[in-house]
CSV table of C-alpha atoms in Angstrom, one decimal:
chain,number,residue,atom,x,y,z
T,1,UNK,CA,31.4,-1.5,-15.2
T,2,UNK,CA,29.3,-1.3,-12.1
T,3,UNK,CA,30.0,2.0,-10.4
T,4,UNK,CA,28.8,2.8,-6.9
T,5,UNK,CA,29.1,5.2,-3.9
T,6,UNK,CA,29.9,3.9,-0.4
T,7,UNK,CA,30.1,5.3,3.1
T,8,UNK,CA,28.0,7.3,5.5
T,9,UNK,CA,25.1,9.4,4.2
T,10,UNK,CA,26.3,12.7,2.8
T,11,UNK,CA,30.0,11.5,2.8
T,12,UNK,CA,29.9,8.8,0.2
T,13,UNK,CA,33.0,7.9,-1.7
T,14,UNK,CA,33.2,6.6,-5.3
T,15,UNK,CA,33.8,2.9,-5.9
T,16,UNK,CA,33.2,0.0,-8.2
T,17,UNK,CA,32.2,-3.6,-8.0
T,18,UNK,CA,35.2,-5.7,-8.9
T,19,UNK,CA,34.8,-9.0,-10.9
T,20,UNK,CA,35.6,-10.9,-7.8
T,21,UNK,CA,32.5,-9.5,-6.0
T,22,UNK,CA,34.5,-7.1,-3.8
T,23,UNK,CA,33.8,-3.4,-3.6
T,24,UNK,CA,36.9,-1.3,-4.5
T,25,UNK,CA,37.4,2.3,-3.6
T,26,UNK,CA,37.9,4.8,-6.4
T,27,UNK,CA,38.5,7.9,-4.3
T,28,UNK,CA,42.2,8.0,-5.3
T,29,UNK,CA,41.1,8.2,-8.9
T,30,UNK,CA,38.0,10.4,-9.1
T,31,UNK,CA,36.2,12.6,-6.6
T,32,UNK,CA,32.7,11.2,-7.2
T,33,UNK,CA,30.5,9.2,-9.5
T,34,UNK,CA,29.0,12.2,-11.2
T,35,UNK,CA,29.7,15.2,-13.5
T,36,UNK,CA,32.4,14.6,-16.2
T,37,UNK,CA,33.1,11.1,-14.8
T,38,UNK,CA,29.9,10.0,-16.4
T,39,UNK,CA,30.9,11.1,-19.9
T,40,UNK,CA,32.2,8.6,-22.4
T,41,UNK,CA,35.7,9.9,-21.9
T,42,UNK,CA,35.3,9.8,-18.1
T,43,UNK,CA,34.1,6.2,-18.2
T,44,UNK,CA,36.8,5.2,-20.6
T,45,UNK,CA,39.4,6.5,-18.2
T,46,UNK,CA,37.9,4.4,-15.4
T,47,UNK,CA,38.1,1.3,-17.6
T,48,UNK,CA,41.9,1.7,-17.7
T,49,UNK,CA,42.1,1.5,-14.0
T,50,UNK,CA,43.4,-1.8,-12.5
T,51,UNK,CA,40.5,-2.7,-10.2
T,52,UNK,CA,42.5,-5.4,-8.5
T,53,UNK,CA,45.0,-2.8,-7.3
T,54,UNK,CA,42.3,-0.6,-5.7
T,55,UNK,CA,41.7,-0.7,-1.9
T,56,UNK,CA,39.1,-3.2,-0.8
T,57,UNK,CA,36.0,-1.7,1.0
T,58,UNK,CA,34.6,-3.6,4.0
T,59,UNK,CA,31.7,-5.8,2.8
T,60,UNK,CA,29.3,-4.4,5.5
T,61,UNK,CA,29.9,-0.8,4.3
T,62,UNK,CA,26.7,1.1,3.5
T,63,UNK,CA,26.0,1.8,-0.2
T,64,UNK,CA,24.7,5.2,-1.0
T,65,UNK,CA,22.9,6.3,-4.1
T,66,UNK,CA,25.0,5.2,-7.1
T,67,UNK,CA,25.3,8.7,-8.6
T,68,UNK,CA,26.1,12.1,-7.0
T,69,UNK,CA,25.3,15.6,-8.0
T,70,UNK,CA,21.8,14.8,-9.4
T,71,UNK,CA,20.1,18.0,-10.5
T,72,UNK,CA,16.9,16.6,-11.7
T,73,UNK,CA,15.0,13.4,-10.8
T,74,UNK,CA,12.4,13.1,-13.6
T,75,UNK,CA,9.7,10.4,-13.5
T,76,UNK,CA,7.5,9.0,-16.2
T,77,UNK,CA,3.9,8.1,-15.2
T,78,UNK,CA,1.7,5.3,-16.6
T,79,UNK,CA,4.5,4.0,-18.9
T,80,UNK,CA,3.3,0.4,-18.8
T,81,UNK,CA,-0.1,-0.2,-20.4
T,82,UNK,CA,-1.1,-2.9,-17.8
T,83,UNK,CA,-0.1,-0.6,-14.9
T,84,UNK,CA,-2.2,2.2,-16.4
T,85,UNK,CA,-5.1,-0.2,-16.5
T,86,UNK,CA,-4.7,-1.3,-12.9
T,87,UNK,CA,-4.6,2.3,-11.9
T,88,UNK,CA,-7.8,3.0,-13.7
T,89,UNK,CA,-6.2,5.4,-16.1
T,90,UNK,CA,-5.8,5.6,-19.9
T,91,UNK,CA,-2.5,5.0,-21.7
T,92,UNK,CA,-1.2,8.5,-22.3
T,93,UNK,CA,-0.8,9.7,-25.9
T,94,UNK,CA,2.6,11.0,-25.0
T,95,UNK,CA,4.8,10.6,-21.9
T,96,UNK,CA,3.5,11.9,-18.6
T,97,UNK,CA,6.2,13.8,-16.8
T,98,UNK,CA,6.5,14.6,-13.1
T,99,UNK,CA,9.4,15.5,-10.8
T,100,UNK,CA,10.6,13.8,-7.7
T,101,UNK,CA,12.6,16.0,-5.3
T,102,UNK,CA,16.3,15.2,-5.3
T,103,UNK,CA,16.1,15.2,-1.5
T,104,UNK,CA,14.1,12.0,-1.7
T,105,UNK,CA,17.2,10.1,-3.1
T,106,UNK,CA,18.7,7.6,-0.7
T,107,UNK,CA,20.8,4.4,-0.7
T,108,UNK,CA,19.4,1.2,-2.1
T,109,UNK,CA,19.2,-0.5,1.3
T,110,UNK,CA,18.4,2.5,3.5
T,111,UNK,CA,15.3,2.5,5.7
T,112,UNK,CA,12.4,4.2,4.0
T,113,UNK,CA,10.5,6.5,6.3
T,114,UNK,CA,6.7,6.5,6.0
T,115,UNK,CA,5.7,10.2,6.4
T,116,UNK,CA,3.4,11.6,9.1
T,117,UNK,CA,-0.2,11.2,8.1
T,118,UNK,CA,0.5,8.6,5.4
T,119,UNK,CA,-2.2,5.9,4.9
T,120,UNK,CA,-1.3,4.8,1.4
T,121,UNK,CA,2.5,4.4,1.0
T,122,UNK,CA,3.1,2.2,-2.1
T,123,UNK,CA,6.0,0.6,-4.0
T,124,UNK,CA,7.1,0.8,-7.7
T,125,UNK,CA,10.2,-1.0,-9.1
T,126,UNK,CA,11.5,1.0,-12.0
T,127,UNK,CA,14.4,1.2,-14.4
T,128,UNK,CA,16.5,4.4,-13.8
T,129,UNK,CA,18.4,6.0,-16.6
T,130,UNK,CA,21.4,8.1,-15.6
T,131,UNK,CA,22.4,10.9,-18.0
T,132,UNK,CA,26.1,11.0,-18.9
T,133,UNK,CA,26.5,14.0,-21.2
T,134,UNK,CA,24.4,17.2,-21.8
T,135,UNK,CA,21.4,16.5,-24.0
T,136,UNK,CA,19.3,19.2,-25.6
T,137,UNK,CA,17.0,18.7,-28.7
T,138,UNK,CA,18.6,15.3,-29.3
T,139,UNK,CA,17.1,12.8,-31.8
T,140,UNK,CA,15.8,9.4,-30.8
T,141,UNK,CA,18.6,7.9,-32.9
T,142,UNK,CA,21.3,9.7,-30.9
T,143,UNK,CA,19.6,9.6,-27.5
T,144,UNK,CA,21.3,6.6,-26.0
T,145,UNK,CA,24.7,8.1,-26.6
T,146,UNK,CA,23.9,10.6,-23.8
T,147,UNK,CA,23.2,7.8,-21.3
T,148,UNK,CA,25.9,6.9,-18.8
T,149,UNK,CA,24.1,3.8,-17.6
T,150,UNK,CA,21.2,2.3,-15.7
T,151,UNK,CA,20.2,1.5,-12.2
T,152,UNK,CA,17.4,0.1,-10.1
T,153,UNK,CA,15.1,2.6,-8.3
T,154,UNK,CA,12.0,2.2,-6.1
T,155,UNK,CA,9.6,5.1,-6.9
T,156,UNK,CA,8.0,5.0,-3.5
T,157,UNK,CA,4.7,6.8,-3.6
T,158,UNK,CA,2.1,8.1,-1.1
T,159,UNK,CA,-1.1,7.7,-3.1
T,160,UNK,CA,-3.3,9.9,-0.9
T,161,UNK,CA,-0.8,12.7,-1.1
T,162,UNK,CA,-0.4,12.1,-4.8
T,163,UNK,CA,-4.0,11.8,-6.1
T,164,UNK,CA,-6.4,12.8,-3.4
T,165,UNK,CA,-5.1,16.2,-2.5
T,166,UNK,CA,-4.9,19.4,-4.6
T,167,UNK,CA,-2.1,19.9,-7.1
T,168,UNK,CA,0.4,17.8,-8.9
T,169,UNK,CA,1.8,14.3,-8.1
T,170,UNK,CA,5.1,15.7,-6.8
T,171,UNK,CA,4.1,15.9,-3.1
T,172,UNK,CA,3.1,12.2,-3.1
T,173,UNK,CA,6.5,11.2,-4.7
T,174,UNK,CA,9.0,13.5,-3.0
T,175,UNK,CA,9.0,12.5,0.7
T,176,UNK,CA,12.4,11.9,2.3
T,177,UNK,CA,13.8,8.5,1.4
T,178,UNK,CA,11.2,8.0,-1.4
T,179,UNK,CA,13.9,7.5,-4.0
T,180,UNK,CA,16.3,4.6,-3.3
T,181,UNK,CA,18.8,4.4,-6.1
T,182,UNK,CA,21.3,1.7,-6.8
T,183,UNK,CA,23.1,-0.5,-5.7
T,184,UNK,CA,25.2,0.5,-8.7
T,185,UNK,CA,25.2,2.3,-12.0
T,186,UNK,CA,25.7,-0.3,-14.7
T,187,UNK,CA,27.4,1.5,-17.6
T,188,UNK,CA,25.6,1.6,-21.0
T,189,UNK,CA,28.0,-0.7,-22.7
T,190,UNK,CA,27.2,-3.5,-20.2
T,191,UNK,CA,23.5,-3.4,-20.9
T,192,UNK,CA,22.8,-5.0,-24.3
T,193,UNK,CA,19.2,-3.9,-24.5
T,194,UNK,CA,17.5,-1.7,-21.9
T,195,UNK,CA,14.1,-2.8,-23.4
T,196,UNK,CA,14.6,-6.4,-22.4
T,197,UNK,CA,15.2,-6.5,-18.7
T,198,UNK,CA,13.2,-8.6,-16.2
T,199,UNK,CA,12.2,-6.7,-13.1
T,200,UNK,CA,10.5,-7.8,-9.8
T,201,UNK,CA,9.5,-6.7,-6.3
T,202,UNK,CA,8.5,-8.5,-3.2
T,203,UNK,CA,6.8,-7.3,0.0
T,204,UNK,CA,7.6,-9.4,3.1
T,205,UNK,CA,8.8,-12.2,0.7
T,206,UNK,CA,5.7,-12.2,-1.5
T,207,UNK,CA,6.3,-11.4,-5.1
T,208,UNK,CA,3.9,-8.7,-6.2
T,209,UNK,CA,5.6,-7.3,-9.3
T,210,UNK,CA,7.0,-9.5,-12.0
T,211,UNK,CA,7.5,-7.7,-15.2
T,212,UNK,CA,9.8,-6.6,-18.0
T,213,UNK,CA,11.0,-3.4,-19.6
T,214,UNK,CA,9.8,-5.0,-22.9
T,215,UNK,CA,6.2,-3.8,-22.1
T,216,UNK,CA,7.1,-0.1,-21.7
T,217,UNK,CA,4.9,2.2,-23.8
T,218,UNK,CA,7.7,4.6,-24.4
T,219,UNK,CA,11.3,3.2,-24.4
T,220,UNK,CA,14.4,4.7,-23.1
T,221,UNK,CA,15.7,6.3,-26.3
T,222,UNK,CA,12.3,7.9,-26.9
T,223,UNK,CA,12.1,9.3,-23.4
T,224,UNK,CA,15.6,10.8,-23.5
T,225,UNK,CA,14.8,12.5,-26.8
T,226,UNK,CA,11.4,13.6,-25.7
T,227,UNK,CA,12.5,15.1,-22.4
T,228,UNK,CA,15.4,16.9,-24.2
T,229,UNK,CA,12.9,18.9,-26.2
T,230,UNK,CA,11.6,20.5,-23.1
T,231,UNK,CA,14.6,20.8,-20.8
T,232,UNK,CA,18.3,20.3,-21.0
T,233,UNK,CA,19.4,17.0,-19.4
T,234,UNK,CA,22.7,17.2,-17.5
T,235,UNK,CA,25.2,14.6,-16.3
T,236,UNK,CA,23.8,12.9,-13.2
T,237,UNK,CA,20.2,13.6,-14.0
T,238,UNK,CA,18.0,10.6,-13.3
T,239,UNK,CA,15.0,9.5,-15.4
T,240,UNK,CA,12.7,6.9,-13.7
T,241,UNK,CA,10.9,5.2,-16.5
T,242,UNK,CA,7.7,3.8,-15.0
T,243,UNK,CA,6.6,0.6,-13.3
T,244,UNK,CA,4.9,-2.7,-14.4
T,245,UNK,CA,1.7,-3.8,-12.7
T,246,UNK,CA,1.5,-5.2,-9.2
T,247,UNK,CA,1.5,-2.0,-7.1
T,248,UNK,CA,-0.5,-1.8,-3.9
T,249,UNK,CA,-2.9,0.7,-5.5
T,250,UNK,CA,-4.0,-1.9,-8.1
T,251,UNK,CA,-4.8,-4.7,-5.7
T,252,UNK,CA,-8.3,-5.6,-4.7
T,253,UNK,CA,-8.6,-4.4,-2.0
T,254,UNK,CA,-5.7,-2.0,-2.3
T,255,UNK,CA,-2.7,-2.8,0.0
T,256,UNK,CA,-0.3,-0.3,1.4
T,257,UNK,CA,2.9,-0.4,3.4
T,258,UNK,CA,3.2,-0.1,7.2
T,259,UNK,CA,6.1,0.1,9.6
T,260,UNK,CA,8.0,-3.1,9.8
T,261,UNK,CA,7.3,-4.2,6.2
T,262,UNK,CA,10.3,-5.2,4.1
T,263,UNK,CA,10.5,-4.5,0.3
T,264,UNK,CA,13.0,-6.2,-1.9
T,265,UNK,CA,13.3,-5.4,-5.6
T,266,UNK,CA,15.7,-5.9,-8.6
T,267,UNK,CA,16.3,-5.7,-12.3
T,268,UNK,CA,18.2,-8.4,-14.2
T,269,UNK,CA,21.9,-7.4,-14.5
T,270,UNK,CA,21.4,-4.2,-12.4
T,271,UNK,CA,21.4,-5.6,-8.9
T,272,UNK,CA,18.8,-5.5,-6.2
T,273,UNK,CA,17.6,-3.4,-3.2
T,274,UNK,CA,16.2,-4.1,0.2
T,275,UNK,CA,14.3,-1.6,2.3
T,276,UNK,CA,12.7,-1.7,5.8
T,277,UNK,CA,9.8,0.7,6.1
T,278,UNK,CA,9.7,2.6,9.3
T,279,UNK,CA,7.6,5.5,10.8
T,280,UNK,CA,9.1,8.9,10.3
T,281,UNK,CA,9.9,10.9,13.4
């Protein structure tokens, strides 16, 4: 299944992508795409619904982030060896964890606002993992059973805020709209192998990232298990698993985004996003 949320910001309704390409409204069936709906039982219930009988949503309706009620947005740094190299950093001996504020989450095609004082706003196509059931101290063998599904995310980053100022990476990652998520949550059963997904990103039509989840240093099962040793993962939590090479930071000379730039990105089977970058108020 491909689950989604549609409607105005802050008032999104649950929905799904029907096989005929139309968006269907699920608000008569569930309250949101989040919480218990993300469990195996919740998803099994949605599979019994006759999608063809659901109301059709207007095709120009805004898509919101594909999951609601996210408590944690956890990111993994330097999780592709070739991206670590372009960043001038060593491949970590265990996953590098940082947090992105949940207030950064936005719809997949919403405008991204370049914050005041930014001179190094950058792009990062990433595979997002959405947790479906509570995970604490889980083994790697059992880890994927706690995953509801997968989505595309753009881990937008302000490199000067991230690396040239005091403290952790969080402030360079958490600006408003720096976490486009969606267009849909593709359920776990519909993704044969999360470690074999092509991914790409273009800036103003020029392809700058062209990679695959095959080259992750630490795969999805390892990351879910690893994170669960330090914190309980809850339904709706998002894990952004790192980016392949081709970010602006790694170019020679470095290249960063400016108002008016258009970024498009996607992952095979998970859909694609399009963002226009604008100056923040």
